[in-house]
Coordinates of C-alpha atoms in Angstrom, one line a residue:
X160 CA -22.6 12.4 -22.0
X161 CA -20.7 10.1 -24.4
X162 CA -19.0 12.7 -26.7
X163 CA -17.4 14.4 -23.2
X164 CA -14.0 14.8 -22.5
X165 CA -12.3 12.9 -20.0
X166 CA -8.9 14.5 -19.0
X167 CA -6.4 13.2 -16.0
X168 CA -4.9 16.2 -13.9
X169 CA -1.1 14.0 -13.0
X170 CA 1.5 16.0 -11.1
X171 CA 3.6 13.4 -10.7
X172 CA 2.1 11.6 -8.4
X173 CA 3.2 7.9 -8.8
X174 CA 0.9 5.5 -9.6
X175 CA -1.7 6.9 -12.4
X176 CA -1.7 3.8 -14.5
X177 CA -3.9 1.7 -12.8
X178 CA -6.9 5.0 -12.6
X179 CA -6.0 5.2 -16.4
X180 CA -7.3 1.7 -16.6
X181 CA -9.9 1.8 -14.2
X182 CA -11.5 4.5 -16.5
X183 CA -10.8 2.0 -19.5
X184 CA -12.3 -0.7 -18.0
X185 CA -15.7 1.2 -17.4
X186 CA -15.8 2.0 -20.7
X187 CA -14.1 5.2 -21.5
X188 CA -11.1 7.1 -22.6
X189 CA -8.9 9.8 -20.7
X190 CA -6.6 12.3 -22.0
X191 CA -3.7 13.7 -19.9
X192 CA -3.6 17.5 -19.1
X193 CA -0.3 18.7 -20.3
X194 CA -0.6 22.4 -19.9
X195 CA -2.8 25.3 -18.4
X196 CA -4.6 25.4 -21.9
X197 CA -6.1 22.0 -21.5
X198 CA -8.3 22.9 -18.7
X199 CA -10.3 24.5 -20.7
X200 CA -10.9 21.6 -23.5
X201 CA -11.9 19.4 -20.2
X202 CA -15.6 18.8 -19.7
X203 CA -14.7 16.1 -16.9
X204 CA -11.4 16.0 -14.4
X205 CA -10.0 13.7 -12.5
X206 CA -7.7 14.6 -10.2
X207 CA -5.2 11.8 -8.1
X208 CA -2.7 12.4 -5.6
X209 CA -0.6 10.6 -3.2
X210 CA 2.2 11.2 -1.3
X211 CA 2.8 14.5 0.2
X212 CA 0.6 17.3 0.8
X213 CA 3.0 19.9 0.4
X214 CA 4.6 18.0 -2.7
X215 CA 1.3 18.4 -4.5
X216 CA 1.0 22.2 -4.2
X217 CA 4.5 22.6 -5.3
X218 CA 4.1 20.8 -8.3
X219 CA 0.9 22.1 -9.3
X220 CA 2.7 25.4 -8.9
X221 CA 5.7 24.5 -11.1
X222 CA 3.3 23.3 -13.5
X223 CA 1.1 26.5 -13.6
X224 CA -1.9 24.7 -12.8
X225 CA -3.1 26.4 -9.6
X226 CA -5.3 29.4 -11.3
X227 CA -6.2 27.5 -13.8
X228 CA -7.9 24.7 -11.6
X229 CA -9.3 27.4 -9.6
X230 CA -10.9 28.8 -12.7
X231 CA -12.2 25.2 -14.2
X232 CA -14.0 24.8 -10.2
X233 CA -15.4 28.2 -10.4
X234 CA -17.0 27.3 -14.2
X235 CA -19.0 24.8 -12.8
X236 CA -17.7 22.0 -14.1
X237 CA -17.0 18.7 -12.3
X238 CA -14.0 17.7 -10.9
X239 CA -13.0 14.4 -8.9
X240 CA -10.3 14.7 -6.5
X241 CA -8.7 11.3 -5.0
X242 CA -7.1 10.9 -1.3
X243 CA -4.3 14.0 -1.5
X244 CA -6.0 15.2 -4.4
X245 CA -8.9 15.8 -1.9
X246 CA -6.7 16.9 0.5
X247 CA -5.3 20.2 -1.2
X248 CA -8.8 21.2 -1.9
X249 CA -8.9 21.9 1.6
X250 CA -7.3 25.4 3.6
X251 CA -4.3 23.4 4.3
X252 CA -2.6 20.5 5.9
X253 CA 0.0 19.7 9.1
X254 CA 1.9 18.0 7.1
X255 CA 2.9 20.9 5.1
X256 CA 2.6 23.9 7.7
X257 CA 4.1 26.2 5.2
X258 CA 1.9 25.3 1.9
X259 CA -1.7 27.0 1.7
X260 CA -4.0 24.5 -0.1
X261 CA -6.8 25.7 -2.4
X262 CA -8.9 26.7 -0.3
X263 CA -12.3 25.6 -2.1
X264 CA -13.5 23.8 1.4
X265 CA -13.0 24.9 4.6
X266 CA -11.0 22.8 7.4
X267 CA -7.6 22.1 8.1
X268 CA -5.8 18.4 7.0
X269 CA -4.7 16.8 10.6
X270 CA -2.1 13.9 11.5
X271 CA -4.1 11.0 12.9
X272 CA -3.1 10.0 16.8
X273 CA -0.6 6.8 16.5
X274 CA -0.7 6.7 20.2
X275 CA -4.2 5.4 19.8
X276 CA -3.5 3.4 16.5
X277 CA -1.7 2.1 13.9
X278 CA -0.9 4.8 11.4
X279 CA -1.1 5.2 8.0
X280 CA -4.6 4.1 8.3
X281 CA -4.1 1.5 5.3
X282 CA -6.9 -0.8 4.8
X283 CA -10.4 -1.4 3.4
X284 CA -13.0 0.6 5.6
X285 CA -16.4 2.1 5.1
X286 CA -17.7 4.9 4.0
X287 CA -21.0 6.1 5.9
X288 CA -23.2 9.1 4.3
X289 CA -23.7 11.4 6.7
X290 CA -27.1 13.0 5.0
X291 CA -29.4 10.3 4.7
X292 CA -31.5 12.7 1.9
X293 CA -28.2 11.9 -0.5
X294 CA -27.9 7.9 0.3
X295 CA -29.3 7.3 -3.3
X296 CA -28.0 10.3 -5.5
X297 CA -25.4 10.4 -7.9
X298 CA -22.3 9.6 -6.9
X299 CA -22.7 5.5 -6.0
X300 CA -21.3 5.2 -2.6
X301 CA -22.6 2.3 -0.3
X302 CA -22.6 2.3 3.3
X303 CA -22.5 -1.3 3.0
X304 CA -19.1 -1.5 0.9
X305 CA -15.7 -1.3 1.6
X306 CA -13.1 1.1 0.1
X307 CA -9.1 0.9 -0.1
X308 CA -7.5 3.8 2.1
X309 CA -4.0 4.3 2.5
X310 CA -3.3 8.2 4.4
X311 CA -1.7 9.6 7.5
X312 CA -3.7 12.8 7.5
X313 CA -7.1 13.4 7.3
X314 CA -9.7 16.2 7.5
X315 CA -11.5 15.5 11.0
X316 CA -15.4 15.4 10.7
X317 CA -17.8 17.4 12.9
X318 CA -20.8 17.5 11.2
X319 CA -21.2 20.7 12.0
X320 CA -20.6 24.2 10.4
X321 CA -19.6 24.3 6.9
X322 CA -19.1 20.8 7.3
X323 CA -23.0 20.4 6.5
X324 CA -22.5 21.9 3.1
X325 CA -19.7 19.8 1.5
X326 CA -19.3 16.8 3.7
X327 CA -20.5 13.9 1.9
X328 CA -19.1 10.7 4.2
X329 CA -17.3 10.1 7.3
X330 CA -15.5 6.7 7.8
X331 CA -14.1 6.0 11.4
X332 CA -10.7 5.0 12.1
X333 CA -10.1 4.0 15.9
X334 CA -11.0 6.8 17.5
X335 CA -11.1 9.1 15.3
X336 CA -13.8 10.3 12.4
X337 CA -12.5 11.6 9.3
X338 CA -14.0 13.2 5.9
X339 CA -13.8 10.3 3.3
X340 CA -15.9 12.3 0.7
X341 CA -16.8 15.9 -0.1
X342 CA -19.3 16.7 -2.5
X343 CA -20.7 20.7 -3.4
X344 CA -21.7 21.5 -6.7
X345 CA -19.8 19.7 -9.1
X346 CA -17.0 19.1 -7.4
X347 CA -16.6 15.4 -5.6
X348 CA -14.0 14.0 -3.9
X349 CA -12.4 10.5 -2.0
X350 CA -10.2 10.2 0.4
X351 CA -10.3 6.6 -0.4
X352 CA -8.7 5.0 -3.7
X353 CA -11.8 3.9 -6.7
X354 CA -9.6 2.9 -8.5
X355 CA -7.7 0.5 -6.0
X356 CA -11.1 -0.6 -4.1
X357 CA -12.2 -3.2 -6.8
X358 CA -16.1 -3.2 -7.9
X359 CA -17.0 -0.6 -5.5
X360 CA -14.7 1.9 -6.4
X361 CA -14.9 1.4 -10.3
X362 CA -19.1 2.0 -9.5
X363 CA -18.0 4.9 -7.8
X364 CA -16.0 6.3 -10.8
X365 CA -18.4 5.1 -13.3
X366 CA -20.8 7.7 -11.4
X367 CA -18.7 10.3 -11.9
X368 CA -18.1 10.0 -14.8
X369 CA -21.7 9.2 -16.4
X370 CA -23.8 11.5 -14.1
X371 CA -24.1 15.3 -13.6
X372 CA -22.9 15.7 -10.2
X373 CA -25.9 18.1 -9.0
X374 CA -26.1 17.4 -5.2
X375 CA -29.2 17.6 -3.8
X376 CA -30.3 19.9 -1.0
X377 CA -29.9 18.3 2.5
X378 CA -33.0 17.9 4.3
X379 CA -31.4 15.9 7.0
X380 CA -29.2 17.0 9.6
X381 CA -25.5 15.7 9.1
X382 CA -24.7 12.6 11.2
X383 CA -22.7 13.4 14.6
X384 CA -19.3 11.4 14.8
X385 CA -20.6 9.4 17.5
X386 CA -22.5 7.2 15.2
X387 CA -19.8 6.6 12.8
X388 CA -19.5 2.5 13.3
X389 CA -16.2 1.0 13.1
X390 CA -16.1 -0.9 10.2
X391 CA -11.8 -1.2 9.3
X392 CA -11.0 -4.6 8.3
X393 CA -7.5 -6.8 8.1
X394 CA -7.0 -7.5 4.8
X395 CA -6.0 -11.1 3.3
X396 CA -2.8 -10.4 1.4
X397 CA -1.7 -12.8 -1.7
X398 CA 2.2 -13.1 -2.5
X399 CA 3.6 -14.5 -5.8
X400 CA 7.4 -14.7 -5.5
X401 CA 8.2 -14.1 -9.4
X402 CA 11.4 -15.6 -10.4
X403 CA 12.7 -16.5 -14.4
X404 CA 13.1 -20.3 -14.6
X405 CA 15.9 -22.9 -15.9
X406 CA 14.6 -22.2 -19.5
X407 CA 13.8 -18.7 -18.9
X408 CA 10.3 -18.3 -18.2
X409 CA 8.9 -16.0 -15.6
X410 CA 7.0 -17.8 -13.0
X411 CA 5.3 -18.2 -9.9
X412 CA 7.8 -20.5 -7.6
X413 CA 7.8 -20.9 -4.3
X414 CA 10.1 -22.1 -1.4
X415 CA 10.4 -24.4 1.8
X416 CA 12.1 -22.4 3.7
X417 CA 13.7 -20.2 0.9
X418 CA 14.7 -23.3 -0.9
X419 CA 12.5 -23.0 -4.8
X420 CA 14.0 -25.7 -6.3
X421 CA 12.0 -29.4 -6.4
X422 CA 14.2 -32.2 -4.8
X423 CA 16.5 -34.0 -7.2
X424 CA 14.4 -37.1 -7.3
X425 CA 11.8 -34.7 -9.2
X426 CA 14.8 -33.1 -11.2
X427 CA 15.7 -30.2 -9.2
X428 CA 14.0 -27.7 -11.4
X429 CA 12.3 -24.4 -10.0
X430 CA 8.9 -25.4 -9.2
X431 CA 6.4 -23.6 -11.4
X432 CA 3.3 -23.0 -9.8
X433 CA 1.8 -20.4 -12.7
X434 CA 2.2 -17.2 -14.6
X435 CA 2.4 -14.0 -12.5
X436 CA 0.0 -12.3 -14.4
X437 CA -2.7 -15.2 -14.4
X438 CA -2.0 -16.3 -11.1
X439 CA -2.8 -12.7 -9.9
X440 CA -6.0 -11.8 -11.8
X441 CA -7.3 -15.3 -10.1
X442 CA -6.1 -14.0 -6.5
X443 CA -8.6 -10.8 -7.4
X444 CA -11.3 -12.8 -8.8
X445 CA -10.9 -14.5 -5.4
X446 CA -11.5 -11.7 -3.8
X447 CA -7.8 -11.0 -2.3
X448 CA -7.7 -7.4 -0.7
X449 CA -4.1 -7.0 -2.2
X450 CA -1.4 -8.9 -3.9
X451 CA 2.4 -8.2 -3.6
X452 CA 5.1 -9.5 -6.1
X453 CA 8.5 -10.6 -5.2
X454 CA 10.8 -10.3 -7.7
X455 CA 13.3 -13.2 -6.8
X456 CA 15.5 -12.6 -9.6
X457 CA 18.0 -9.9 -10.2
X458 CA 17.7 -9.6 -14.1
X459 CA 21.2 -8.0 -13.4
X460 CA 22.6 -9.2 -17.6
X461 CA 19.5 -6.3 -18.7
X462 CA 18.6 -2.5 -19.0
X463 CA 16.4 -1.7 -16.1
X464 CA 14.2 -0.5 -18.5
X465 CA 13.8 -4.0 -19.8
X466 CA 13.0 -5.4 -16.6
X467 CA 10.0 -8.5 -16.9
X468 CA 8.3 -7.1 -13.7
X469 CA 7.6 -3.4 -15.4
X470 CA 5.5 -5.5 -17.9
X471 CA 4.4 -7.9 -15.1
X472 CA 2.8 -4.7 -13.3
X473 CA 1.5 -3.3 -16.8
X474 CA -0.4 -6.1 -17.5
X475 CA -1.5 -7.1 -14.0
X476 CA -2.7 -3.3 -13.5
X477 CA -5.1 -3.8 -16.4
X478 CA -7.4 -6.7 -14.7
X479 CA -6.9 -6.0 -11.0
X480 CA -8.4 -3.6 -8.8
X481 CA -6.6 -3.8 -5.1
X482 CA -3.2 -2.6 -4.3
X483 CA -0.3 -3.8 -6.0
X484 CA 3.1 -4.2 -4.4
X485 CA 6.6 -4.9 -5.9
X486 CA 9.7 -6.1 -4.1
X487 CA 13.2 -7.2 -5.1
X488 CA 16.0 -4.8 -7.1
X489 CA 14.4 -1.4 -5.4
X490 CA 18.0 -0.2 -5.0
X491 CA 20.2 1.9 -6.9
X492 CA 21.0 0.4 -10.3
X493 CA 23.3 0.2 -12.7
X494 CA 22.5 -1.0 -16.3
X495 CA 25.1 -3.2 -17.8
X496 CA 26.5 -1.0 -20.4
X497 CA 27.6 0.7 -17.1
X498 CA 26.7 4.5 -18.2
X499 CA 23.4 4.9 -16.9
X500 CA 23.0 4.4 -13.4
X501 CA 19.0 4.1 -11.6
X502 CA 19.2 5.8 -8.2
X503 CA 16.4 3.5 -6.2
X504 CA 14.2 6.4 -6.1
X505 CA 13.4 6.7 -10.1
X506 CA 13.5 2.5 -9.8
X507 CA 10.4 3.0 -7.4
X508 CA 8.9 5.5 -9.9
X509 CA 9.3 3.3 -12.5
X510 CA 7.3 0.8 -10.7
X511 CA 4.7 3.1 -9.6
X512 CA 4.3 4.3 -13.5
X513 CA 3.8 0.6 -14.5
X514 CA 1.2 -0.1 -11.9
X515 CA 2.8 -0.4 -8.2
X516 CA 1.5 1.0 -5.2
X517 CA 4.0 0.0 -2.8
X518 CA 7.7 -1.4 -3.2
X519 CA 9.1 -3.3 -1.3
X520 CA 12.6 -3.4 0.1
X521 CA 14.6 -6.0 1.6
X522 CA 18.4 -6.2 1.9
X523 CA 18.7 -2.6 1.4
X524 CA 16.5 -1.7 4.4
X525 CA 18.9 -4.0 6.5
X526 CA 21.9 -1.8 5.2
X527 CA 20.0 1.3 5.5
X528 CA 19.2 0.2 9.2
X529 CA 22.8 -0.9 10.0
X530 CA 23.9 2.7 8.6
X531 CA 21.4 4.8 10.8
X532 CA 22.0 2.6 14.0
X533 CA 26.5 2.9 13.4
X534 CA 25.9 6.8 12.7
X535 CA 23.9 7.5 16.1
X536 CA 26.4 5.3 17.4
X537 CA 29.1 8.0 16.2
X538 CA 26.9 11.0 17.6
X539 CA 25.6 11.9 14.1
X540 CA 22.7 13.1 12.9
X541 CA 21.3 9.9 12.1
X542 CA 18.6 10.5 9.3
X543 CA 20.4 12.1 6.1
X544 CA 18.0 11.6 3.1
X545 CA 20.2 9.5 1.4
X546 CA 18.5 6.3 2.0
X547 CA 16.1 4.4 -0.5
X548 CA 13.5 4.8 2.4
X549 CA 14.0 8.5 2.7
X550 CA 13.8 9.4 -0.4
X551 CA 10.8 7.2 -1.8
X552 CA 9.0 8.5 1.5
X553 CA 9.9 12.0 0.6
X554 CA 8.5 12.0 -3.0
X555 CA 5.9 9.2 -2.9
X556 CA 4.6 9.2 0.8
X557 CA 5.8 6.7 3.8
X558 CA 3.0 4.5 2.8
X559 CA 4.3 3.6 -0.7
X560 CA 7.6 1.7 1.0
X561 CA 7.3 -1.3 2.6
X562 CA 10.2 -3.1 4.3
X563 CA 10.0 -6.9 3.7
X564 CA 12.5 -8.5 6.6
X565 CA 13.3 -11.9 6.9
X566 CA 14.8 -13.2 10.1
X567 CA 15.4 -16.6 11.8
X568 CA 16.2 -17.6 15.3
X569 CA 19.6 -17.7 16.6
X570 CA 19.0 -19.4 20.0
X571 CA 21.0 -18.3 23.5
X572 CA 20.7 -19.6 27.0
X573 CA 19.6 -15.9 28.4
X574 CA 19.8 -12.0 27.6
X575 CA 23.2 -11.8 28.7
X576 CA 24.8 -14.4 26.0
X577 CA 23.6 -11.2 23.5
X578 CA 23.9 -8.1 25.0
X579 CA 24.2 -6.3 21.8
X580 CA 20.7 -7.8 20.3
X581 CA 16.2 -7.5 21.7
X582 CA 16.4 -11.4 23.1
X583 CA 13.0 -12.2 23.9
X584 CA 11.9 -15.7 26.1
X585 CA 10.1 -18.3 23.7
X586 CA 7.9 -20.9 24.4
X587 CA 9.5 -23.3 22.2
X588 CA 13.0 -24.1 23.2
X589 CA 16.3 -24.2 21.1
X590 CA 18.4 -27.6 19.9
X591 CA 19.9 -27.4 23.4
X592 CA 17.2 -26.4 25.2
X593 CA 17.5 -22.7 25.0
X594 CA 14.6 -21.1 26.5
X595 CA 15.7 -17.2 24.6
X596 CA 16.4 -16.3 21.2
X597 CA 17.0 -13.5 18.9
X598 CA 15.8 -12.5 15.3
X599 CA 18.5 -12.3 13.1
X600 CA 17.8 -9.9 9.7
X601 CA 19.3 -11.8 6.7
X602 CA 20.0 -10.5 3.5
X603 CA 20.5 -11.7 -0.3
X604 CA 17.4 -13.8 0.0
X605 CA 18.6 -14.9 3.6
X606 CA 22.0 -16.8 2.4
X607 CA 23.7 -14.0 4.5
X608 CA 23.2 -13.4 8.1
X609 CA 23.8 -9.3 9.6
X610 CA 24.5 -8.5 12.9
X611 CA 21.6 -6.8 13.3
X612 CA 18.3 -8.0 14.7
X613 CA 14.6 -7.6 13.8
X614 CA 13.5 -5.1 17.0
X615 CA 16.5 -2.3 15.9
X616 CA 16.0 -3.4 12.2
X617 CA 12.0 -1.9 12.2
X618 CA 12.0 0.5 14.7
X619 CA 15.3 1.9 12.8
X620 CA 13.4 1.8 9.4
X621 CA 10.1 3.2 10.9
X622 CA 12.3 6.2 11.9
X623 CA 13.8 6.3 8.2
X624 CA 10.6 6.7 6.6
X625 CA 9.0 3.4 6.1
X626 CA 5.3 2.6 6.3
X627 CA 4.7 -1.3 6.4
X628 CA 6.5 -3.9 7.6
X629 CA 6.1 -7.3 5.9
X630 CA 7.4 -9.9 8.0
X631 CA 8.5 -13.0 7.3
X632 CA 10.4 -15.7 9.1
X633 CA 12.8 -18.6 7.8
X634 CA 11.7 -21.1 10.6
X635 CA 7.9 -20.4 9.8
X636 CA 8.4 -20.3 6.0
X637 CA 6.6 -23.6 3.9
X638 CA 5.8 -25.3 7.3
X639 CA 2.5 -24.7 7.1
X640 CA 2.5 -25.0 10.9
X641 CA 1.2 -21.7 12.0
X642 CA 2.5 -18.2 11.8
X643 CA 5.7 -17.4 14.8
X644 CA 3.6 -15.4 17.4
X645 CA 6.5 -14.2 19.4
X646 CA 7.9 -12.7 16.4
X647 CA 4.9 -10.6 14.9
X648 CA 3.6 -10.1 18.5
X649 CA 6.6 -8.5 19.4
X650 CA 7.3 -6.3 16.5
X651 CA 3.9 -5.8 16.8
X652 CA 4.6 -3.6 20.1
X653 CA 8.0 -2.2 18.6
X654 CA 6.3 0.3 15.9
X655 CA 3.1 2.0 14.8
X656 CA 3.3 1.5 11.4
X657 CA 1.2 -2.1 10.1
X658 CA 2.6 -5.4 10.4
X659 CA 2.3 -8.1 7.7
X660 CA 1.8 -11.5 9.6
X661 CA 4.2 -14.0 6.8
X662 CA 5.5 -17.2 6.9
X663 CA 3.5 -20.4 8.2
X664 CA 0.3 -20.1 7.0
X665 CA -1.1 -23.8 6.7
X666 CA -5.1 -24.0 8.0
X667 CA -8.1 -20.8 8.1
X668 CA -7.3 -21.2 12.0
X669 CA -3.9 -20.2 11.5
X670 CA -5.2 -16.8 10.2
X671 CA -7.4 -15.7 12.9
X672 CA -4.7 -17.4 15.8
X673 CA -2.5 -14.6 14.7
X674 CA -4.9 -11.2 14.4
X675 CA -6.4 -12.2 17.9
X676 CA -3.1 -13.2 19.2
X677 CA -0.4 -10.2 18.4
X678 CA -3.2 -7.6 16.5
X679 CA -1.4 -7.8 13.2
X680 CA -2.5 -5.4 10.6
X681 CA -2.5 -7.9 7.7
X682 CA -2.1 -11.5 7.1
X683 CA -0.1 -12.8 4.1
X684 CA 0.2 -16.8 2.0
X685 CA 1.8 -17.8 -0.6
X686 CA 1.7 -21.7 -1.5
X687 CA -1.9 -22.7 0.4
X688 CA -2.8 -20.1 -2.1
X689 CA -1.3 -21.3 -5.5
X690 CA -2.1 -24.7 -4.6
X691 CA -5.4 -24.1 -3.7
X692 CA -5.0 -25.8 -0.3
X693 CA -6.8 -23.2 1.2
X694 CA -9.2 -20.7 -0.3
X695 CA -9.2 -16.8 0.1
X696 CA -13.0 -17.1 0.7
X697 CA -12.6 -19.8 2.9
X698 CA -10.3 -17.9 4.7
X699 CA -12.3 -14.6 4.9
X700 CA -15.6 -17.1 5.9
X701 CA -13.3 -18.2 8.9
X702 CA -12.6 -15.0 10.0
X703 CA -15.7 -13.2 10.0
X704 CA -17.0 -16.5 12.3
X705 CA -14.4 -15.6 14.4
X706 CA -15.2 -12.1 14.7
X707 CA -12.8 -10.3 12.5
X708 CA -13.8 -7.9 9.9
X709 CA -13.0 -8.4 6.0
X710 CA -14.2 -7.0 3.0
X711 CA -16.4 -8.8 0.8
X712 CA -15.2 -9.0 -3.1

């Protein structure tokens, strides 16, 4: 089926641009569907979605597209659907109460338990086919791989009733079993990402794309739940703080304890530890589950437009096939000429266009924290929408914003010496002995301290509409000496959303001392990394001999 064409079905979703080269990258071309004409030009459709479920019905509604997806279904012609763009193939979703869904498979779209769990369920997990009759047809899932999910709803599996039809995987989160693929007729669909789940996913799409999708009758029963393993892994998170140099160049730097520059006996210049884009497409080769760059550089003299990182993420999205998160400058922006003004939440859709999956925010989650906590204070309502976290959450899902905090201690002889702040006792006393401290939230690349510490700061941004937190710490940071438990261990038990474990990282022990000690979702380096102190593979090695599930490039 070379001469067929390819076409995208984009409602604005956010991040297309990395499917569009995933497609590339297999070997084939993919036009855009621009109206309700085009549907019927399409021999192939691909179908992506993220964020909200109610979002996606209301701008495949604006756009006309409803009846005429309907109709390309009902011709018999294939059609991939990707995490909400399986979703809204369903009756309907909690989410959206008030939105119907298409209605092509039967079942309702639930909100997983975060009582149980961390939620979004964000991750690499398995995929398990739940006829054993379909483990070798057309399309090439494994049992044995892992695929890149990032939701907070799913469609809960049976196995039983119509379920048996369309149901073609089950992946277990926790304790819960949800749908991860649906396949009837020529119509498949993920729940999971191909295009963010590296060689695994691209076979997947490559399936789709070069097969004819007949399913074959099911002569086994479906699997129950019950023997859906647990298979979720903690993913091994590169970071490449991006920053221009003396003479201008965009590089990879990094810091001892915030601090880029080399000592003045080795000329005080920003140390240069690689290109972004190189540096990156070696972190994937590596087999790095995601990789997150920090913009350390405001770029404040140029057009947002003209920003390095858009290009950074345009070329980066063109090799690499994991998650891609920005941070630094997701804020409201004004380009110099001082007419055109960015609000933060076309910034983020900018990035997301350019490759992004997640931004990241820093010193604007601190303000945005420090303004929900004072307007509680003042008995009103205290979540407005007119956050950067609100209103990326709102158009592009919770689990596309990522607050990146960085804290250090600030020492005190007990609880009562800061009444205003979540003191906790520490094993490792202050200059004078101190046996309590605080976490202080810092802003403007922590040269500014806030009255505000790190328990009110997440729990205050989790209620605003965030869906990670990365943190860091100041002490911790270029030490080498270990990740601070007390501080991921206690945010940790603050929220429900992940936790990044940053900051520290110096040995493979160092890794698996923190998921076994506080749980976290997510362990992040920098330097071991660039400098190939450490390896990701011998990092992942470690960790499986320890007991702790990772994917395998």
């Amino acid at each position: 089926m070379t001469s067929q064409k390819l076409y995208l079905l984009d409602y604005g979703a956010g991040n297309v641009r990395s499917l569009l080269n995933a497609v590339e990258k297999i070997g084939y071309s993919i036009e855009y569907i621009q109206t309700a004409e085009d549907f019927d030009k399409a021999d192939k459709i691909i179908f992506p979605g993220v964020g909200a479920f109610g979002y996606a019905m209301q701008a495949l509604r604006a756009k006309g597209f409803v009846e005429p997806l309907k109709a390309y279904v009902a011709s018999g012609r294939p059609l991939m659907g990707i995490c909400v763009g399986m979703q809204v193939l369903f009756d309907g979703s909690d989410e959206s109460p008030s939105e119907p869904g298409l209605g092509i498979f039967e079942g309702q779209v639930k909100l997983f338990d975060n009582s149980t769990k961390t939620v979004p369920h964000m991750g690499w997990n398995a995929t398990q086919i739940v006829h054993s009759t379909e483990a070798l047809a057309a399309p090439a899932l494994s049992d044995q791989s892992r695929y890149y999910f990032v939701h907070s709803y799913g469609v809960p599996y049976t196995g039983q009733g119509s379920q048996t039809e369309f149901v073609h995987s089950a992946t277990r989160y926790g304790d819960e079993v949800v749908v991860s693929s649906v396949w009837k007729g020529s119509v498949f669909a993920t729940q999971f990402h191909p295009e963010k789940s590296g060689a695994a996913g691209l076979a997947a799409l490559k399936s789709f794309i070069e097969s004819d999708l007949v399913r074959p009758a099911s002569a086994s029963p479906a699997a129950p739940p019950s023997s859906i393993p647990e298979a979720f892994t903690v993913r091994v998170i590169a970071c490449l703080d991006v920053r221009a140099n003396d003479v201008g160049d965009l590089v990879v730097t990094k810091g001892d304890q915030y601090d880029v520059r080399e000592s003045a006996d080795k000329g005080g210049d920003v140390r240069n530890l690689g290109k972004p884009v190189d540096l990156a497409r070696r972190y994937f080769d590596e087999g790095a589950d995601e990789i997150a760059f920090l913009n350390i550089t405001s770029f404040r003299n140029m057009p947002f437009k003209d920003t390095p990182m858009l290009e950074v993420l345009r070329q980066a999205s063109r090799c690499i096939f994991v998650p891609l998160t920005i941070g630094g400058g997701v804020r409201d922006i004004v380009d110099p000429d001082g007419e055109h003004m960015w609000p933060a939440v076309q910034v983020a859709g900018e990035y997301f266009r350019s490759g992004a999956d997640k931004v990241s925010i820093g010193s604007d989650a601190v303000y945005a924290a420090e303004r929900y906590l004072k307007r509680i204070a003042d008995g009103e309502t205290p979540l407005d929408g007119t956050t950067a976290i609100e209103q990326i959450a709102e158009r592009y899902g919770r689990q596309a914003v990522v607050i990146s905090v960085d804290p250090r201690r600030v020492y005190v002889s007990g609880p009562e010496d800061a009444p205003a702040h979540h003191v906790v006792k520490t094993a490792f006393p202050g200059p004078n002995g101190e046996q309590f401290c605080w976490y202080q939230c810092t802003v403007k690349g922590g040269r500014e301290g806030r009255d505000i510490d790190v328990h009110q700061l997440v729990t205050s941004c989790e209620a605003l509409g965030a869906g990670e937190v990365l943190l860091n710490c100041m002490d911790k940071d270029g030490t080498n000496s270990g990740y601070d438990l007390e501080l991921i261990g206690d945010v940790k038990k603050a929220v429900k959303i992940p936790v990044i474990a940053s900051s520290g990282a110096g040995k493979p022990e160092h890794f698996s001392e923190v998921v076994k000690a506080t749980a976290a979702d997510a362990v992040l380096a920098a330097g071991i990394f660039h400098r190939r102190e450490v390896p990701i593979a011998d990092v992942k090695a470690h960790l499986k001999a320890e007991g702790i599930q990772t994917r395998n490039a």
